[in-house]
CSV table of C-alpha atoms and ligand atoms in Angstrom, one decimal:
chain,number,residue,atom,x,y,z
A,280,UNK,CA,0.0,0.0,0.0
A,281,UNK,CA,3.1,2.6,0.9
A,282,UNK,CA,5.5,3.1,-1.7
A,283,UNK,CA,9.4,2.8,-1.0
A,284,UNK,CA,10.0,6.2,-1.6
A,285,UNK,CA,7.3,7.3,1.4
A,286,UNK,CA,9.1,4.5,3.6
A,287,UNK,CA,12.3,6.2,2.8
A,288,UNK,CA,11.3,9.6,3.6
A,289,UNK,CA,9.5,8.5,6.8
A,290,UNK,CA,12.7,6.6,8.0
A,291,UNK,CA,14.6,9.6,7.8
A,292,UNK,CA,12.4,12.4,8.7
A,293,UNK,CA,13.0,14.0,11.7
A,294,UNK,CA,11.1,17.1,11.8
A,295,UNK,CA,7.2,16.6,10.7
A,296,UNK,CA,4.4,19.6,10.0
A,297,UNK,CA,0.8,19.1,9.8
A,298,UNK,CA,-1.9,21.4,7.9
A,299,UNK,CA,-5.3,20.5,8.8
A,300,UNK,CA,-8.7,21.6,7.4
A,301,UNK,CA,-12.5,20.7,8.2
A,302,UNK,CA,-11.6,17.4,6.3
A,303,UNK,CA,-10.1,16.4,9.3
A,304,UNK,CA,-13.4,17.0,11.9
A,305,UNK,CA,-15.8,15.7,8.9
A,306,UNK,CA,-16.1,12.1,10.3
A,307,UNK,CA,-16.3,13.3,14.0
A,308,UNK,CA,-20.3,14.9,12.0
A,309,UNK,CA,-18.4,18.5,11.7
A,310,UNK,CA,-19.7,20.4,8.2
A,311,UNK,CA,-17.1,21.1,6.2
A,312,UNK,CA,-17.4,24.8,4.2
A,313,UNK,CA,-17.0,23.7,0.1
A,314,UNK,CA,-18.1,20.3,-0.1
A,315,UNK,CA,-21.5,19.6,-1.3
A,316,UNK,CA,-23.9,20.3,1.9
A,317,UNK,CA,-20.9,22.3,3.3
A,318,UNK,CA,-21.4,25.9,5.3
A,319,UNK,CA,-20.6,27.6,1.8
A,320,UNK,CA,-23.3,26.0,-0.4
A,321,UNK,CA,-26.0,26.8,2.4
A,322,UNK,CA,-24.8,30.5,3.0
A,323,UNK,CA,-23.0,33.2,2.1
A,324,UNK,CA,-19.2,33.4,4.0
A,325,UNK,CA,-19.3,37.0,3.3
A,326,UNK,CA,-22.4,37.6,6.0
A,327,UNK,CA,-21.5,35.0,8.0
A,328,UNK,CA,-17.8,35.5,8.5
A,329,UNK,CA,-16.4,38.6,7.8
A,330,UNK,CA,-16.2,42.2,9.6
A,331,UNK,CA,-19.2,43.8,7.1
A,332,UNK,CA,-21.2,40.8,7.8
A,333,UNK,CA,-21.0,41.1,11.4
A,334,UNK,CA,-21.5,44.9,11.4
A,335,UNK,CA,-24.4,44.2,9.5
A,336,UNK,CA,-26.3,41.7,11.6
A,337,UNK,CA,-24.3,41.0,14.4
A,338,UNK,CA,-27.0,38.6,15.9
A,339,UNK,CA,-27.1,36.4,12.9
A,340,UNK,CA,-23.0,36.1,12.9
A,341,UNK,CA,-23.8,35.2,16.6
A,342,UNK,CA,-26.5,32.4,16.1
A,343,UNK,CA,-24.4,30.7,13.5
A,344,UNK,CA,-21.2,30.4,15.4
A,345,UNK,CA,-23.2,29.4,18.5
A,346,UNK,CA,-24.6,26.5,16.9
A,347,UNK,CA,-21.3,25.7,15.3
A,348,UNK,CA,-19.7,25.8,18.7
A,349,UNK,CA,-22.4,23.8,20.2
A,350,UNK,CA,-22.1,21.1,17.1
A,351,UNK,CA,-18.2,20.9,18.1
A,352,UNK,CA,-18.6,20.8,21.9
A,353,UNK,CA,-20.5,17.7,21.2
A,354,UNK,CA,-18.6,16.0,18.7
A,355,UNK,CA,-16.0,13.3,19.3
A,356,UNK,CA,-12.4,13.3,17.3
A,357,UNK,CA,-12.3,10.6,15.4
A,358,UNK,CA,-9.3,8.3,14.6
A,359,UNK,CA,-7.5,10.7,12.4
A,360,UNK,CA,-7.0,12.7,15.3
A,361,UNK,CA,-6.0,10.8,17.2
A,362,UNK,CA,-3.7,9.3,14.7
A,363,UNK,CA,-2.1,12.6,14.8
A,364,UNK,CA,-1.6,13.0,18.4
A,365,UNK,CA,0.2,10.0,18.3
A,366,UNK,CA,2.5,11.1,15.5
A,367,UNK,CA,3.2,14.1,17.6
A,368,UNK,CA,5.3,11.7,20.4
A,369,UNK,CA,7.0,9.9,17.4
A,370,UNK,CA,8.8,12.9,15.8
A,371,UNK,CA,11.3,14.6,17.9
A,372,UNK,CA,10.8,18.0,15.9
A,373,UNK,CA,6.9,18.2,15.0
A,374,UNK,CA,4.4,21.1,15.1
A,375,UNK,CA,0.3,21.0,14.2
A,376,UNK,CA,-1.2,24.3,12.3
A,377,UNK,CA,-4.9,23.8,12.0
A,378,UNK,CA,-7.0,26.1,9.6
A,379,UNK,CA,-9.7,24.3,12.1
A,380,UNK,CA,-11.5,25.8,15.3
A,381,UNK,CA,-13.7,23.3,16.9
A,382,UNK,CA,-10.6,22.5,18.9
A,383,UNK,CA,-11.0,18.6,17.8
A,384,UNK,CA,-7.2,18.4,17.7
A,385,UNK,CA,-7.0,19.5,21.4
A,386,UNK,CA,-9.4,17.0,22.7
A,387,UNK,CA,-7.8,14.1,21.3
A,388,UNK,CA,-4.4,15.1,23.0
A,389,UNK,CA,-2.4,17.1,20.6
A,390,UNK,CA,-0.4,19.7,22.9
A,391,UNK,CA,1.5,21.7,19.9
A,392,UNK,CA,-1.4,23.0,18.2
A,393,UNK,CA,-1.2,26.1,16.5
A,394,UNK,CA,-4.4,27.6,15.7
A,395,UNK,CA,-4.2,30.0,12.0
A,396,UNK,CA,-8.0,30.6,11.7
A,397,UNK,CA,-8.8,30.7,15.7
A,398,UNK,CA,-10.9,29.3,17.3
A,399,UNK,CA,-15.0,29.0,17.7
A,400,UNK,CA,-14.6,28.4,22.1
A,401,UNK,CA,-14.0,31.9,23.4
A,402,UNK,CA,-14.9,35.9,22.3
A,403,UNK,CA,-13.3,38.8,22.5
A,404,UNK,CA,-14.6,42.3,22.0
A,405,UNK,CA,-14.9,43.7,18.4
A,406,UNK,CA,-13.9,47.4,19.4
A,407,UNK,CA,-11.3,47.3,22.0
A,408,UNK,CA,-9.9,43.5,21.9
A,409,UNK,CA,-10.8,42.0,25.3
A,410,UNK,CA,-10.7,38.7,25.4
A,411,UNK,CA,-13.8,36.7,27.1
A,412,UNK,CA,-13.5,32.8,27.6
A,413,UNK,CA,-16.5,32.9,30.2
A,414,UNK,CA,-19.3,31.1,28.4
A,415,UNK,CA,-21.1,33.8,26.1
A,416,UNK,CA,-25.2,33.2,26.1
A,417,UNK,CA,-26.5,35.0,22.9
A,418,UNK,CA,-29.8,34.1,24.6
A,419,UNK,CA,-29.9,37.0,26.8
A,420,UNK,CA,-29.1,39.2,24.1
A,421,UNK,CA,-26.1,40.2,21.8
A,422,UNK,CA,-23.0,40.2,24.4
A,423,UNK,CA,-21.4,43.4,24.8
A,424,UNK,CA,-18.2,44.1,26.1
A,425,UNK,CA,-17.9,45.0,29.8
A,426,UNK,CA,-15.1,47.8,29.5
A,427,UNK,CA,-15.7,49.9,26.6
A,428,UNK,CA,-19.5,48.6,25.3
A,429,UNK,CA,-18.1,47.1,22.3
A,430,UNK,CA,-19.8,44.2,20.8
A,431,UNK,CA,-18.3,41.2,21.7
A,432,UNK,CA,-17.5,38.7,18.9
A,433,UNK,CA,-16.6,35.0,18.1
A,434,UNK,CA,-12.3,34.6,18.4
A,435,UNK,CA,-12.2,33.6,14.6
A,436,UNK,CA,-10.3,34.6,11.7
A,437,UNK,CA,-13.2,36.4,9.8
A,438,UNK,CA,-12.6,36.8,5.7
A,439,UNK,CA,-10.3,39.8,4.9
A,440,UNK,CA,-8.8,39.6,8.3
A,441,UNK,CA,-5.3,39.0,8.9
A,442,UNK,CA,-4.0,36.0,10.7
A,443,UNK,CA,-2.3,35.9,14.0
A,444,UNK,CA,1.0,36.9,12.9
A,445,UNK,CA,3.4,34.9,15.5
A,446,UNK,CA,1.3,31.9,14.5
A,447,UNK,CA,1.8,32.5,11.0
A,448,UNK,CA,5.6,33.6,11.0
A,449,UNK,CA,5.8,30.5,13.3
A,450,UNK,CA,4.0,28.4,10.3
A,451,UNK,CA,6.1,29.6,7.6
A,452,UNK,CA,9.5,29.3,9.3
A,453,UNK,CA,8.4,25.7,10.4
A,454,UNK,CA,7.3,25.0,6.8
A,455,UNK,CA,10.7,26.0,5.8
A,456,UNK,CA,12.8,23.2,7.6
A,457,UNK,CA,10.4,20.5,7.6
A,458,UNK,CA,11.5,17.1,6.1
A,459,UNK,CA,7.9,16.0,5.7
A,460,UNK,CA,4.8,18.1,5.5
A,461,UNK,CA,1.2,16.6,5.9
A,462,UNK,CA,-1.8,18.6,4.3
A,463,UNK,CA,-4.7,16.8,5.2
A,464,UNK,CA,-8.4,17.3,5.0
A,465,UNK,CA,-8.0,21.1,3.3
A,466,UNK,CA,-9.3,22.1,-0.4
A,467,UNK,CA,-5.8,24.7,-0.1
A,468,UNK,CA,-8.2,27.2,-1.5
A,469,UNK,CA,-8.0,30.1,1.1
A,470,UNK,CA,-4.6,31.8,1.7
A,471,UNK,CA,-2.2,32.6,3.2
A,472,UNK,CA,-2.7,28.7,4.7
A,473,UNK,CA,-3.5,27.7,1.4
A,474,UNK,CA,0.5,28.7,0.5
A,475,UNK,CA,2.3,26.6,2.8
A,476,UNK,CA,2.2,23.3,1.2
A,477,UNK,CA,3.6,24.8,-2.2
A,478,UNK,CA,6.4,26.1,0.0
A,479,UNK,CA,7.3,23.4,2.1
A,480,UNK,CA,7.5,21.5,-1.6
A,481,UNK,CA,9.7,24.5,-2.7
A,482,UNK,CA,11.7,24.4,0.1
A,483,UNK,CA,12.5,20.6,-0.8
A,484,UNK,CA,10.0,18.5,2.3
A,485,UNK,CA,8.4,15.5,1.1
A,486,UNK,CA,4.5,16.5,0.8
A,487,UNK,CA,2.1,14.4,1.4
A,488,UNK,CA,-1.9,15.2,0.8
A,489,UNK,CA,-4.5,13.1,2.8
A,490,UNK,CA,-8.3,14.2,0.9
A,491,UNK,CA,-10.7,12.0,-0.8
A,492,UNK,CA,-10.9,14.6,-3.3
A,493,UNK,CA,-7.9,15.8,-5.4
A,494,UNK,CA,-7.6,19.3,-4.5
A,495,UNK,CA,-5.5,22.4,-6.2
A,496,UNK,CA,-2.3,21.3,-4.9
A,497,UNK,CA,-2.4,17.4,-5.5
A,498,UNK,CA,-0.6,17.7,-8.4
A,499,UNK,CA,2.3,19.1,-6.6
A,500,UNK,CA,2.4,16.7,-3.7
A,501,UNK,CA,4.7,13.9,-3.8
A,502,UNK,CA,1.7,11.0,-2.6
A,503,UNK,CA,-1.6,12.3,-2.7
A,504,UNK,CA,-4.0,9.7,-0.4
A,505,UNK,CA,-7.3,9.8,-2.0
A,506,UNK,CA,-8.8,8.6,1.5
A,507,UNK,CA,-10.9,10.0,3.8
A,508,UNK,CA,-8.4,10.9,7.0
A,509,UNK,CA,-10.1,8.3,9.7
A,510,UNK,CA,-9.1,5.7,7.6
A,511,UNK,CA,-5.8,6.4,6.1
A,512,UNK,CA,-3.7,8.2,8.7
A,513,UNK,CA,-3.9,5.2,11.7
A,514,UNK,CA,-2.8,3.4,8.7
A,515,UNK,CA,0.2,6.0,8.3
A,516,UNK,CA,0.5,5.5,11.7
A,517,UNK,CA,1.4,2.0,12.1
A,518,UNK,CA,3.9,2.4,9.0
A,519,UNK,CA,5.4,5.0,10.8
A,520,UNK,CA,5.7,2.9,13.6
A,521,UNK,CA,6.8,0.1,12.0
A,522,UNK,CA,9.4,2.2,9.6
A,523,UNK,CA,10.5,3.9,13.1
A,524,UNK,CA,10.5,0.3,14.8
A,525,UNK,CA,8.5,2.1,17.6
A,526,UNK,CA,6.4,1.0,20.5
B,94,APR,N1,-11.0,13.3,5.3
B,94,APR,C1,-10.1,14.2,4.8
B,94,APR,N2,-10.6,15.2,4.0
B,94,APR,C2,-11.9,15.3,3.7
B,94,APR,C3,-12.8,14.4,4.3
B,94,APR,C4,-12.3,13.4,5.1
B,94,APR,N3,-13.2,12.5,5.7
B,94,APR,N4,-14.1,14.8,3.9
B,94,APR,C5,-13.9,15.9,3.1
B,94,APR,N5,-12.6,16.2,3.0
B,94,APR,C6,-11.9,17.3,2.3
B,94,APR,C7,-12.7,17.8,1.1
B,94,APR,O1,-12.5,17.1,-0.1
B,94,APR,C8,-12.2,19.2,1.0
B,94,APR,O2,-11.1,19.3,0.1
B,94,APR,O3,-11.8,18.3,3.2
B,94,APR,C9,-11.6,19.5,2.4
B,94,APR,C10,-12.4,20.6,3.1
B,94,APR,O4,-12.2,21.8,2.4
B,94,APR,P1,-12.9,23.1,2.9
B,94,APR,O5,-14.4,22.8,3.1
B,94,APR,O6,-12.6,24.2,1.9
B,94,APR,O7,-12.3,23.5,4.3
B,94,APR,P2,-10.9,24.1,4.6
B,94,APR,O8,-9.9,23.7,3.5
B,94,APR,O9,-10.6,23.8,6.0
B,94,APR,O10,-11.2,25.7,4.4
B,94,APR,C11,-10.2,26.6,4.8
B,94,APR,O11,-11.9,28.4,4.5
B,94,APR,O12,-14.0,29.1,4.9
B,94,APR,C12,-12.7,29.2,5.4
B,94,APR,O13,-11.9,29.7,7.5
B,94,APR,C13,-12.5,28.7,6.8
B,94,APR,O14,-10.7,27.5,7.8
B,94,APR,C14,-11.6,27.5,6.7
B,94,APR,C15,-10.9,27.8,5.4
């Protein structure tokens, strides 16, 4: 099933990077955003998740992230998760960027996350940046903030925001040195996460896609698993355990 050359570039990789998208949460009964039945074909992302869309109806942007939140609270990560929490204790040099913010990765035991898009769990206020983690009922009306009366809003990345820049200096350095870079579960549409596959291929790691659709960037990967992520990466696992004679 694994071809000598990924065998080759397992047994000698010692630094590993991982790029997650919804892909990854779809089997733990999280919506993905553009595959058919995904958040995009049902709305648009432009009211839902961006600053003009929350300036607009703030109490929309608010009932859709609370049932999103409410979907991931009660979902389960599923064994492609988990897989990747494992592979984090394997690789002496390893770091997880998620494009992802149901925290899945978290509650399966990954430490080194790095979250690029946020994350759905806590708020912070739109007009002066306070940061709320206390549990935010939209029930009792749109939250404001406490100091300066700003709205409060969901801690994610909205469209035409920019990323956190540490985490994204962080990604792109990382990118840089890696010997093997995982993209998994992510249509690499939306940028600037969408970039670092092409450069971690530029910048000679061995790339390896996990989607069970070929995407924009299989054609640059080096193995491209047309899988969905549950089943293939415990798979991955054990070859990396057995190419690793670990455990
Ligand atoms: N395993 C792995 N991949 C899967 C699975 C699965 N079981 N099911 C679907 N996929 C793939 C789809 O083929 C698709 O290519 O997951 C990918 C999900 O792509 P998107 O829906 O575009 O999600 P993502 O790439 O994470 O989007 C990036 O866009 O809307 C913004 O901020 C949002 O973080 C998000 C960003």
């Amino acid at each position: 099933m694994f071809s000598e050359e990924f065998r080759q570039a397992i047994s000698s990789a010692n630094s590993v990077m991982i790029l997650t998208g919804a892909g990854v949460s779809k089997e733990s009964g999280l919506d993905t955003f553009r595959d058919a039945g995904g958040h995009w074909s049902r709305y648009n992302p432009i009211e839902l998740a961006s600053p003009q869309g929350f300036a607009a109806d703030p109490k929309l942007v608010w009932e859709w992230y609370s049932a999103r939140k409410e979907k991931a609270l009660a979902a389960e990560p599923n064994p492609g998760h988990f897989a990747i929490t494992e592979m984090e204790q394997i690789f002496p040099n390893f770091s997880l960027f998620t494009q992802n913010v149901d925290r899945l990765h978290q509650k399966a035991g990954s430490k080194k996350v790095h979250e690029l898009h946020g994350n759905i769990m806590s708020a912070h206020c739109n007009n002066c940046g306070l940061v709320y983690m206390n549990e935010i009922d939209i029930t009792q009306g749109l939250p404001h903030c406490a100091v300066c009366g700003g709205y409060a809003r969901p801690s994610v990345v909205w469209f035409g925001e920019q990323l956190p820049e540490e985490i994204l200096e962080k990604a792109i350095n990382f990118t840089k040195s890696v010997d093997i870079f995982f993209t998994i579960g992510t249509s690499a549409e939306v940028y600037p996460a969408a970039h670092l596959p092409h450069l971690a291929k530029e910048s000679g790691a061995f790339v390896v896609e996990v989607n069970p659709n070929e995407t924009s960037f299989t054609r640059f990967a080096d193995i491209s698993f047309r899988n969905p992520s549950g089943e293939i990466l415990p798979k991955i696992l054990n070859l990396i355990k057995e190419v690793k004679s670990y455990g």
